[in-house]
Each structure stands twice: as structure tokens, then as C-alpha cells.
Coordinates of C-alpha atoms in Angstrom, one line a residue:
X1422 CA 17.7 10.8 16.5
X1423 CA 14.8 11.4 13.7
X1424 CA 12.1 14.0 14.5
X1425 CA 9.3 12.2 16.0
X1426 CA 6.9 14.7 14.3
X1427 CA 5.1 14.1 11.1
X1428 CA 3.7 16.8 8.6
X1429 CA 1.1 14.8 7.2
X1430 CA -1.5 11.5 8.8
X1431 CA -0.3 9.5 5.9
X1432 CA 3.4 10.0 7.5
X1433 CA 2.2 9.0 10.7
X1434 CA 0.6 5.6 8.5
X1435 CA 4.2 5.3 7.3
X1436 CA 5.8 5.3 10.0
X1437 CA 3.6 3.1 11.7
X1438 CA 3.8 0.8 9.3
X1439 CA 7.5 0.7 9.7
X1440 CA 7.5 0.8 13.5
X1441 CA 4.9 -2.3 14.5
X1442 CA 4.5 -6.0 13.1
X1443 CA 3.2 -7.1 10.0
X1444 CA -0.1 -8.4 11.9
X1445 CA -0.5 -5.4 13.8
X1446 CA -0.6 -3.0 11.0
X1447 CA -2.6 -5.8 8.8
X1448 CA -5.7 -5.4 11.8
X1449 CA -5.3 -1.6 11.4
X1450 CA -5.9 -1.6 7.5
X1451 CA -8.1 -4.5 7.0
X1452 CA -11.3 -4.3 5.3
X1453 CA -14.2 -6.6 4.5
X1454 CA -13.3 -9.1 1.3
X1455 CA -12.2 -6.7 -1.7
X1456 CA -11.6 -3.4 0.5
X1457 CA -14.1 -1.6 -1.8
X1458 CA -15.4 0.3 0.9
X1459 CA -12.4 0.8 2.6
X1460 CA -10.6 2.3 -0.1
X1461 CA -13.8 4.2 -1.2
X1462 CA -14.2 6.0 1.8
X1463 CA -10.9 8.2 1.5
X1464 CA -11.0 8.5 -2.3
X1465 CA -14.6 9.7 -2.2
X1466 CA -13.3 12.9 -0.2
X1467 CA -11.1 13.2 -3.5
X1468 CA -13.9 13.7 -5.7
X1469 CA -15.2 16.8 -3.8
X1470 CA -13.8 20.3 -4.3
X1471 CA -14.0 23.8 -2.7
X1472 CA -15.1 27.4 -3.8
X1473 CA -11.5 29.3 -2.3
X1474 CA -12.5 33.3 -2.4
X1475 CA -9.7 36.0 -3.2
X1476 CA -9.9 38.6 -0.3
X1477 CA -12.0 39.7 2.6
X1478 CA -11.1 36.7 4.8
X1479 CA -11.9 37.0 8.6
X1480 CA -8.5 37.0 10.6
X1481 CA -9.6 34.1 12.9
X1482 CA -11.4 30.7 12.4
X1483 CA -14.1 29.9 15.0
X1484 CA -14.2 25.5 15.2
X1485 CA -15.4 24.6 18.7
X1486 CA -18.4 22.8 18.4
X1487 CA -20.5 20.2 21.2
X1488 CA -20.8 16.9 20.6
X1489 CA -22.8 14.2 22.5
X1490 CA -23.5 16.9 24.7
X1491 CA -19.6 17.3 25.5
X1492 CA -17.6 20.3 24.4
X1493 CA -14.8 19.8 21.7
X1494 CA -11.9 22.3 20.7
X1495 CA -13.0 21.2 16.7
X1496 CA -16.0 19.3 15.8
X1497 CA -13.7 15.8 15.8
X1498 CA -14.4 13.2 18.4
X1499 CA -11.9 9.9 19.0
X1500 CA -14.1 7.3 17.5
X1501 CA -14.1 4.0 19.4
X1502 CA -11.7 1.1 18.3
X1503 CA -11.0 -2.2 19.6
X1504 CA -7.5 -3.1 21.4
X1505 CA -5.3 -0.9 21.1
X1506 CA -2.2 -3.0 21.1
X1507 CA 0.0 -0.5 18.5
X1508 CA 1.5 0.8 21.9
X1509 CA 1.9 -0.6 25.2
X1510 CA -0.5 2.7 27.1
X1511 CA -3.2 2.5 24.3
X1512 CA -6.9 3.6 25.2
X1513 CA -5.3 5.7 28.2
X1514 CA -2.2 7.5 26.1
X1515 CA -5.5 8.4 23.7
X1516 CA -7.3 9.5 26.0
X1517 CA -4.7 11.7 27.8
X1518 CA -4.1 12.8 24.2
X1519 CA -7.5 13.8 23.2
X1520 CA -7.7 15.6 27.0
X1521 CA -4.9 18.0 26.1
X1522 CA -6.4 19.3 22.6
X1523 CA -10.3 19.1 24.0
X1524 CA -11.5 16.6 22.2
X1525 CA -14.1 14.0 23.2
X1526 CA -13.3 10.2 23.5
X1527 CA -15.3 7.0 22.2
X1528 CA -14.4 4.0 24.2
X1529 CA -15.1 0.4 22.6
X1530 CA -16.3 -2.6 24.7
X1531 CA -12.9 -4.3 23.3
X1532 CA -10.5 -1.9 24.3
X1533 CA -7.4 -3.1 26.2
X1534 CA -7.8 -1.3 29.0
X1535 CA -10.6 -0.5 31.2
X1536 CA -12.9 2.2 31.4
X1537 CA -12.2 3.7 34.9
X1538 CA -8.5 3.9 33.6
X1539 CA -9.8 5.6 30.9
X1540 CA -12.0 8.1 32.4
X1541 CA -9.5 9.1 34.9
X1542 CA -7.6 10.3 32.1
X1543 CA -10.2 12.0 29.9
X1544 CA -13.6 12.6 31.5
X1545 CA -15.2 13.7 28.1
X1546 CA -15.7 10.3 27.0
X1547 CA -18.8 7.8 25.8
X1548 CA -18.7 4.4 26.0
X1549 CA -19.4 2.4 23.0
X1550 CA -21.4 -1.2 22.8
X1551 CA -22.0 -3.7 20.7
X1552 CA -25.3 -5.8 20.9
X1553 CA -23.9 -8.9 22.7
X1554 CA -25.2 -11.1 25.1
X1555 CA -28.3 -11.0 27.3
X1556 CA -30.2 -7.9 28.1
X1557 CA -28.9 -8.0 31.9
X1558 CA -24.8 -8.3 30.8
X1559 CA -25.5 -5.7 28.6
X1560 CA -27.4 -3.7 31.3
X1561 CA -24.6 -4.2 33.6
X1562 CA -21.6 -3.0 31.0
X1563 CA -23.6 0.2 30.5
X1564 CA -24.3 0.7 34.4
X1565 CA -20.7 0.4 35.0
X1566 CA -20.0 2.8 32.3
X1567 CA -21.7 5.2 34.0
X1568 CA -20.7 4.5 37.5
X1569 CA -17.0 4.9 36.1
X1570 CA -18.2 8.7 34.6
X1571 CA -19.4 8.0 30.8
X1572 CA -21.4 10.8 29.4
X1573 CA -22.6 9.1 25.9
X1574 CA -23.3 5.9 24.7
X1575 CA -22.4 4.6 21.6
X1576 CA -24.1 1.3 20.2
X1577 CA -22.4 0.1 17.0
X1578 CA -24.7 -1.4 14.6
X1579 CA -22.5 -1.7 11.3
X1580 CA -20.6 -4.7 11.0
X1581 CA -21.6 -7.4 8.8
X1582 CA -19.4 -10.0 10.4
X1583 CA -17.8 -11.0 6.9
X1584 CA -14.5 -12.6 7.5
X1585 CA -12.7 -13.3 4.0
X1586 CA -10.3 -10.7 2.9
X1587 CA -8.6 -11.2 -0.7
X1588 CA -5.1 -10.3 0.7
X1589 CA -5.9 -12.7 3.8
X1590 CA -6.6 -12.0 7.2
X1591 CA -4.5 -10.7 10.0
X1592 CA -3.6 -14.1 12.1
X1593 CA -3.6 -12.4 15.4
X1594 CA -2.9 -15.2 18.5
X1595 CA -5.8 -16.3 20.7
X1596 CA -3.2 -15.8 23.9
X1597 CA 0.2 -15.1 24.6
X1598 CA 1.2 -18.9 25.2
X1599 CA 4.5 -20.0 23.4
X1600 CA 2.7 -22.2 21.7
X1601 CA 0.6 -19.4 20.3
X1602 CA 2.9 -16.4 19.8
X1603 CA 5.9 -19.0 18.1
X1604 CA 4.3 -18.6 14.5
X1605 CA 4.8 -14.2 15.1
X1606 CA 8.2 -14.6 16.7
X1607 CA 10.1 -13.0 13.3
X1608 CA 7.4 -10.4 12.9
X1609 CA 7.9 -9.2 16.3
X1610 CA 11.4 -9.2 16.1
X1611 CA 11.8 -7.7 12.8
X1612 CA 10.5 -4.2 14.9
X1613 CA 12.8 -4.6 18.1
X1614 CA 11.5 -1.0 18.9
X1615 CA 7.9 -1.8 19.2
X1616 CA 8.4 -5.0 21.1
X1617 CA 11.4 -2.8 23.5
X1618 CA 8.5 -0.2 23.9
X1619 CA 6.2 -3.0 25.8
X1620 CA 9.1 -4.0 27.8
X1621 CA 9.6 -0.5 29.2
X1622 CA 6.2 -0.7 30.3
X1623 CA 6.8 -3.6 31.5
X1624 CA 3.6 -5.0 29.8
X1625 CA 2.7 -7.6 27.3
X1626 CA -0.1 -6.7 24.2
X1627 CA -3.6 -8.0 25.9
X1628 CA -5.5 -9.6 24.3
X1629 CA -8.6 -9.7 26.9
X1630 CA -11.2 -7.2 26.8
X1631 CA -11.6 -5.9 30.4
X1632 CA -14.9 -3.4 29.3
X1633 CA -17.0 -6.7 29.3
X1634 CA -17.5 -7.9 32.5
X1635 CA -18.2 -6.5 35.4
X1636 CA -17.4 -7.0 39.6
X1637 CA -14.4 -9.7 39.9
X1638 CA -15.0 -11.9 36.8
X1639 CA -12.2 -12.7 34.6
X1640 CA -12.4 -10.5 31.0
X1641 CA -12.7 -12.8 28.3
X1642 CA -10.5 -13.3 25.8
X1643 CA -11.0 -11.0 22.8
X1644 CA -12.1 -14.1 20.5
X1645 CA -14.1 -15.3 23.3
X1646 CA -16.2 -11.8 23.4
X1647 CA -15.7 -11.9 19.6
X1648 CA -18.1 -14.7 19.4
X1649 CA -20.5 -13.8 22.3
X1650 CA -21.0 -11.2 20.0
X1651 CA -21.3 -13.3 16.8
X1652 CA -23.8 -15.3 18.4
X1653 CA -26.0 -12.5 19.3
X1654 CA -29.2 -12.6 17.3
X1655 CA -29.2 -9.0 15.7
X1656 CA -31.5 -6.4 17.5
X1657 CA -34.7 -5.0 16.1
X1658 CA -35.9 -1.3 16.0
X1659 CA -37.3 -1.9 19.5
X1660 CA -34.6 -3.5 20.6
X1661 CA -32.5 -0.6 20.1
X1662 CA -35.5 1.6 21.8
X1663 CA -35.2 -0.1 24.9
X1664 CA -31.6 -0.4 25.2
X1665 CA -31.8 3.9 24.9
X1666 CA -35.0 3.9 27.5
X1667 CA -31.7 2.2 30.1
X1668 CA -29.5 5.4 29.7
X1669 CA -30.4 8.9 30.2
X1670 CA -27.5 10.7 28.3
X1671 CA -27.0 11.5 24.9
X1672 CA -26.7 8.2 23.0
X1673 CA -25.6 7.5 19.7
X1674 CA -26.9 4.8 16.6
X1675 CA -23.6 4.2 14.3
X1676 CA -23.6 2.9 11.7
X1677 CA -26.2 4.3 9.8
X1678 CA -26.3 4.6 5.8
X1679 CA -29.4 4.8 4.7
X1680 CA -32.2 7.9 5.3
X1681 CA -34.9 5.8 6.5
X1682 CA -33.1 4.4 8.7
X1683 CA -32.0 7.5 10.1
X1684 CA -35.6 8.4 10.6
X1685 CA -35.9 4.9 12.7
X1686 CA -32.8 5.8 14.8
X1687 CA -34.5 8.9 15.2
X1688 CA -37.9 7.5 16.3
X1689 CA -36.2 5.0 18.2
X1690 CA -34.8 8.0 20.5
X1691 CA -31.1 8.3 19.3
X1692 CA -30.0 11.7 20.2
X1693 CA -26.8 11.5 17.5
X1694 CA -26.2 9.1 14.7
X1695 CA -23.0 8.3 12.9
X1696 CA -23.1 8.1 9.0
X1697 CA -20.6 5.1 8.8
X1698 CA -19.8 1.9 7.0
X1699 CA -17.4 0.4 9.9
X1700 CA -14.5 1.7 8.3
X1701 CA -15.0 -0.4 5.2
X1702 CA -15.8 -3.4 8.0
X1703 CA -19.7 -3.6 6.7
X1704 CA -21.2 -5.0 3.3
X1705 CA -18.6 -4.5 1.0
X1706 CA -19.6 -2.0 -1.9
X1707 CA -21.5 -0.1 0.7
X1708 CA -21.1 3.3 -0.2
X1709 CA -18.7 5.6 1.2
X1710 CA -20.1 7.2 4.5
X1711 CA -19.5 10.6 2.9
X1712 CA -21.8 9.9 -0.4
X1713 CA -24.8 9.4 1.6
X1714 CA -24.0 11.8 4.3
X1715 CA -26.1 14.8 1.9
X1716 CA -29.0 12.6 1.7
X1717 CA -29.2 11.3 5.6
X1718 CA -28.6 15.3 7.0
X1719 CA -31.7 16.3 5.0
X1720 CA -33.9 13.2 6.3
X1721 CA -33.3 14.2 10.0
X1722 CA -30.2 16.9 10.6
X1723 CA -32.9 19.1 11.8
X1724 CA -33.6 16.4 14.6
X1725 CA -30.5 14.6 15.4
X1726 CA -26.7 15.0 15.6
X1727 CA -25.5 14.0 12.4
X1728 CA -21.8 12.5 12.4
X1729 CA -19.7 11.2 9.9
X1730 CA -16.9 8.0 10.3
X1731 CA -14.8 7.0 7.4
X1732 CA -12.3 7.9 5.7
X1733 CA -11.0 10.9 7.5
X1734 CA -7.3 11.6 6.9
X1735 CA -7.1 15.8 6.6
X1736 CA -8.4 18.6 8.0
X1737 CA -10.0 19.5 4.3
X1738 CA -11.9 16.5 5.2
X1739 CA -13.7 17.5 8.1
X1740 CA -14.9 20.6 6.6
X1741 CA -16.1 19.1 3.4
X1742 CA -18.3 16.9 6.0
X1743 CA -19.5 19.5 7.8
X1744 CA -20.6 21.6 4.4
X1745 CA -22.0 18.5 3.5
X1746 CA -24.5 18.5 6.7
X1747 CA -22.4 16.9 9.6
X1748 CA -22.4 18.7 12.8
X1749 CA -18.6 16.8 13.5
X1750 CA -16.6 13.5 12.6
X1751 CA -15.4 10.4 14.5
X1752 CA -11.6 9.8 13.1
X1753 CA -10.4 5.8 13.4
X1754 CA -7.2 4.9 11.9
X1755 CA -5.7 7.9 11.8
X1756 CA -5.2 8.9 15.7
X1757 CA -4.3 5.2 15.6
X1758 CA -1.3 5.5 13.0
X1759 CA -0.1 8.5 15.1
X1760 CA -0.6 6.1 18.2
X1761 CA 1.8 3.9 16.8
X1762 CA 4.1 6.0 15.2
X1763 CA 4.5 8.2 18.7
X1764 CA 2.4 7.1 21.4
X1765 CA 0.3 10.1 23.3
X1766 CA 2.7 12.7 21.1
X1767 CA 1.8 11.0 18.1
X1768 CA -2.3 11.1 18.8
X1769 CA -1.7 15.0 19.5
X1770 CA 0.4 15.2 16.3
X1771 CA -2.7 13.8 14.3
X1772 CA -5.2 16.2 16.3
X1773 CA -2.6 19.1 15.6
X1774 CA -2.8 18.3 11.9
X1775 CA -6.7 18.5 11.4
X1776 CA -7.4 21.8 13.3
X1777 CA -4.5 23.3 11.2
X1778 CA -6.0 21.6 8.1
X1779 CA -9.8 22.7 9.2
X1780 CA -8.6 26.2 10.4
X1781 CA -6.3 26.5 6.3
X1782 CA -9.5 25.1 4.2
X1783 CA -11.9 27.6 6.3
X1784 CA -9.4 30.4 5.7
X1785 CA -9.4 29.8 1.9
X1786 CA -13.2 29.6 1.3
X1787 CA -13.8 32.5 3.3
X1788 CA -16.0 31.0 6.3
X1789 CA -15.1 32.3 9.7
X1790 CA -17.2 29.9 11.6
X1791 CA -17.8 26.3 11.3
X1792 CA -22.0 26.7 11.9
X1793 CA -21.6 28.5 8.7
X1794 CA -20.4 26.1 6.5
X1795 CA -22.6 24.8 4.2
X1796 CA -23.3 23.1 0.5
X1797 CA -22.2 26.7 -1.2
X1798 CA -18.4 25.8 0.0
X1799 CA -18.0 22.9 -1.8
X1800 CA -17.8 21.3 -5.5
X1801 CA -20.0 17.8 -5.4
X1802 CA -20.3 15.9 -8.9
X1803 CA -23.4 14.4 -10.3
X1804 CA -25.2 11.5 -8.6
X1805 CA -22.5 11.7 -5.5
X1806 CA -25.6 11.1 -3.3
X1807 CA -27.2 8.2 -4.3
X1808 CA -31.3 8.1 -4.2
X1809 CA -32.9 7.3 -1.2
X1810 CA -34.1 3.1 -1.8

């Protein structure tokens, strides 16, 4: 039998690629129309370098860090993404995952499976919403949240709901009717193992998001919270000030790109925001969240927690974000590559990976101590932070 572990989180994409259907892995890459932001927010890390020293290094690398008020064994924090159906345990094999390296959890409102579950198996966790529905449904997802334990909340602001794709979109089925999974029946079975793997569990991919109901109601269907959300009229400012006046924990803006509006999330009482373009998912040719990330941790790092989401892949990466002004990063696809290349293993794999990548880069440029990393550490080009508009 093959190794299960992987040296590298573009192994782990490998092998998930080979390991779960063609629509699976299609959701996991996808990026609005061109993929221009998608693709820029990896190869923007590429264009930054490092100052390595010769001697004198300290013996030992100091990276725990606290993030949304929660402590963290390396200033990385499991950034919330929508059902998990790469592996039958999903959310909860995460979570466990994320529990046995101390790293804090972000939960999204379409996760597969529901937040107590979730909780119980990593207590360090915020819960992450979307601005969908009424004021009272929303008022009642974030009260259950923190009856079931959430510390945070996370409201995800950057999505530009743009739904062509030049290499098509991933057909994902509405239900698991035969009707509805008969078009998928040779991508399932061309990856016997993945589709075994539910079996086992003696489960079936859901496809309804329990995180958005509460008391005995039926979870919708993921299309049918899809397009509560959809239909949402977009909040203002205030908007987003009253929903943080309902929770008294640290609570999060993502999706921020720009400095002034850094400085609104700020007024607006966000105790953390998250430099992010959605993983690509936003305007396309919005600029890579680690470009603007100089420019927003001037504006307001003295007054918020700055994090970054996008593009993520190394441990190099996370420190080049941190010299750069973020206090930590939110990884995405890559705990969910190791996810579906080797279940809880496989998310522990990926964590593994960037703390020996964070702890190698620190070693090499001579900083014992994550607090202390800073612009000195690191090569930028010309004009990589564009001007504030």
C-alpha cells in the first residue's frame, strides 16, 4: 500500500485530484469567469523574496500566536468552506484535525454537518455567516451558534455572485434522486475508492446545509440556501454594525480589499478583518489578497486583527504574510486537498507541512519569533501594493 503521507500541499492537490470525481475537484478549484484572481493569488506569493542571514540563528522558532481571541499553535486558522463532501466525516474530521495541532476552526453556514457536531470535536471554533434572509433567521443562526459553544463570528462579505466560468462550471446535483445523480454515475465510478469511502461510513454526500435553520425545521437544500442568499439585498455599513451590536465575541469582516474600507469595518466595530478576494470567488481581476495586504495593515493594523485568505499553499507563505503586516492566515483549499487525499490524517498532514515550512523560512532569515517579523524580512517589487483609490 502507497504512503498516505505527502511532502508537499500540492501532493496532497494531486492526489486529491486523483482520488474524488471530476465535479468534486472542479467545485474545489473553481474561480469566478477567467480565474485571474484565483491564479493570482498563489503566484503573487512568487513575486516576493526573503533576506536569509548566514549565522547567529536562534536554536528555536517561537509561532504561537491568538487569533479571534482563541489560542493557535501557528498564526493559521481553518478558514470556513462550504460542504465538505471530499470525504464522507468532512467539517468534523477537520475539526478533530485542527484540535490535535491547536489550530482554530471557521465553520461556514453551508457546511455538511452541523455545528454542535462540530464543536464537540473542536471547541476553538467561530462560526461564519453570510448576509441571508431576514434579520430574525439570521439572529437565530447566530444564537444557536453560540448556544452550541462558538467563540467568533465570521460574516463573509466577498462574493460577487458571478456564475460564468471559461472552463464551465462544476454541474453538482440538486439531490441525490436517480434521476439527478444518473448524468455523475461514470465520474463517481471512475474513483471506486472515494465513493467505497462513503459506503464505509455508511453515508451519502449531503447536499443540505444543516447550519441554517434552527429547532426541528428541515435544512434546506444547498441551492435552496444558495438563493436565499442570492436574494438578499446586500447589507450597508450599518447593517453590518448592527449585526456585530447581536454578538459579544470577537467578530470578523472578510472580505476586505480595500483600506477604506478597512477603516469602515473598523468603525463599524469588527474586532478582526480578513484581507481576502473569496479565493478568486469575487470581481475577477481583483487583486490578490496579499498585494493589498501592506496597504490595509497600515490603514488599521494598529486597531484590528489583520488576516490574510488566498492563496496559501507553504509555510514560506505564511511568513511572507505576516512580514507583510498580518497577525495570521485563514488556509481554504489546501486543508481541503489534504481532506480528500487522507481524511483527518490528511488535514494534519497539511497543518504539519506549514509549521515545518513557517518554523524553515523563520530559521533562514534569522527571526526567532513571529511578533518580530516584519517588512525588513522580505524582498517586495515596485508598485506590489497598489495606491489606495
Amino acid at each position: 500500500m502507497a504512503n498516505p503521507w505527502f511532502e508537499t500541499v500540492a501532493v496532497a492537490q494531486e492526489r486529491a485530484k486523483k482520488r474524488i470525481p471530476k465535479s468534486v475537484y472542479g467545485a474545489l478549484i473553481a474561480g469566478a469567469e477567467a480565474g485571474l484572481s484565483m491564479r493570482d493569488n498563489v503566484s503573487a506569493f512568487d513575486e516576493i523574496g526573503f533576506r536569509p542571514v548566514t549565522a547567529g540563528q536562534a536554536a528555536e522558532r517561537q509561532m504561537d500566536v491568538t487569533i479571534m481571541g482563541q489560542p493557535a499553535s501557528i498564526p493559521v486558522m481553518i478558514s470556513p468552506t462550504g460542504v465538505q463532501a471530499v470525504h464522507p466525516h468532512g467539517e468534523v474530521a477537520v475539526a478533530r484535525a485542527a484540535a490535535n495541532r491547536g489550530i482554530p476552526v471557521g465553520l461556514s453556514s453551508f457546511a455538511s454537518k452541523p455545528i454542535e457536531e462540530v464543536s464537540e470535536a473542536n471547541d476553538n471554533l467561530s462560526f461564519q455567516i453570510y448576509w441571508a434572509g431576514d434579520r430574525d433567521s439570521m439572529l437565530a443562526r447566530i444564537g444557536r451558534a453560540k448556544a452550541a459553544g462558538a467563540k467568533g463570528l465570521i460574516l463573509t462579505l466577498d462574493w460577487s455572485f458571478s456564475h460564468g466560468r471559461d472552463w464551465g462550471s462544476p454541474a453538482i446535483p440538486q439531490s441525490f434522486s436517480v434521476k439527478e445523480l444518473a448524468p455523475h454515475a461514470l465520474d463517481v465510478i471512475a474513483r471506486p475508492r472515494w465513493a467505497w469511502s462513503w459506503v464505509k461510513a455508511g453515508q451519502i454526500p449531503r447536499l443540505r446545509v444543516p447550519n441554517f435553520v434552527t429547532g426541528d425545521d428541515t435544512p434546506p437544500l444547498f441551492f435552496e440556501a444558495y438563493g436565499t442568499w442570492m436574494g438578499t439585498p446586500p447589507p450597508t455599513w450599518d447593517d453590518v454594525a448592527w449585526l456585530r451590536s447581536q454578538w459579544d465575541g470577537p467578530f470578523m469582516v472578510k472580505g476586505v480589499v480595500r483600506a477604506d474600507e478597512a477603516r469602515r469595518a473598523v468603525d463599524a466595530g469588527a474586532s478582526a478583518i480578513s484581507v481576502s478576494n473569496h479565493g478568486g470567488n469575487n470581481v475577477d481581476g481583483a487583486p490578490a489578497s496579499i498585494r493589498v495586504l501592506p496597504e490595509i495593515a497600515a490603514a488599521v493594523g494598529d486597531d484590528v486583527e489583520v488576516l490574510l485568505d488566498g492563496g496559501v499553499r507553504r509555510g514560506s507563505d505564511v511568513v511572507k504574510a505576516l512580514a507583510l503586516g498580518a497577525d495570521a492566515v485563514l488556509i481554504g483549499r489546501a486543508y481541503l486537498w489534504g481532506l480528500a487525499a487522507n481524511g483527518q490524517a490528511g488535514v494534519e498532514n497539511v497543518l504539519d507541512i506549514l509549521r515545518g515550512g513557517i518554523d524553515a523560512t523563520m530559521r533562514g532569515i534569522g527571526v526567532d519569533k513571529v511578533g518580530d517579523l516584519s517588512a525588513a524580512d522580505v524582498i517586495v517589487p515596485d508598485g506590489f501594493s497598489p495606491p489606495p483609490a
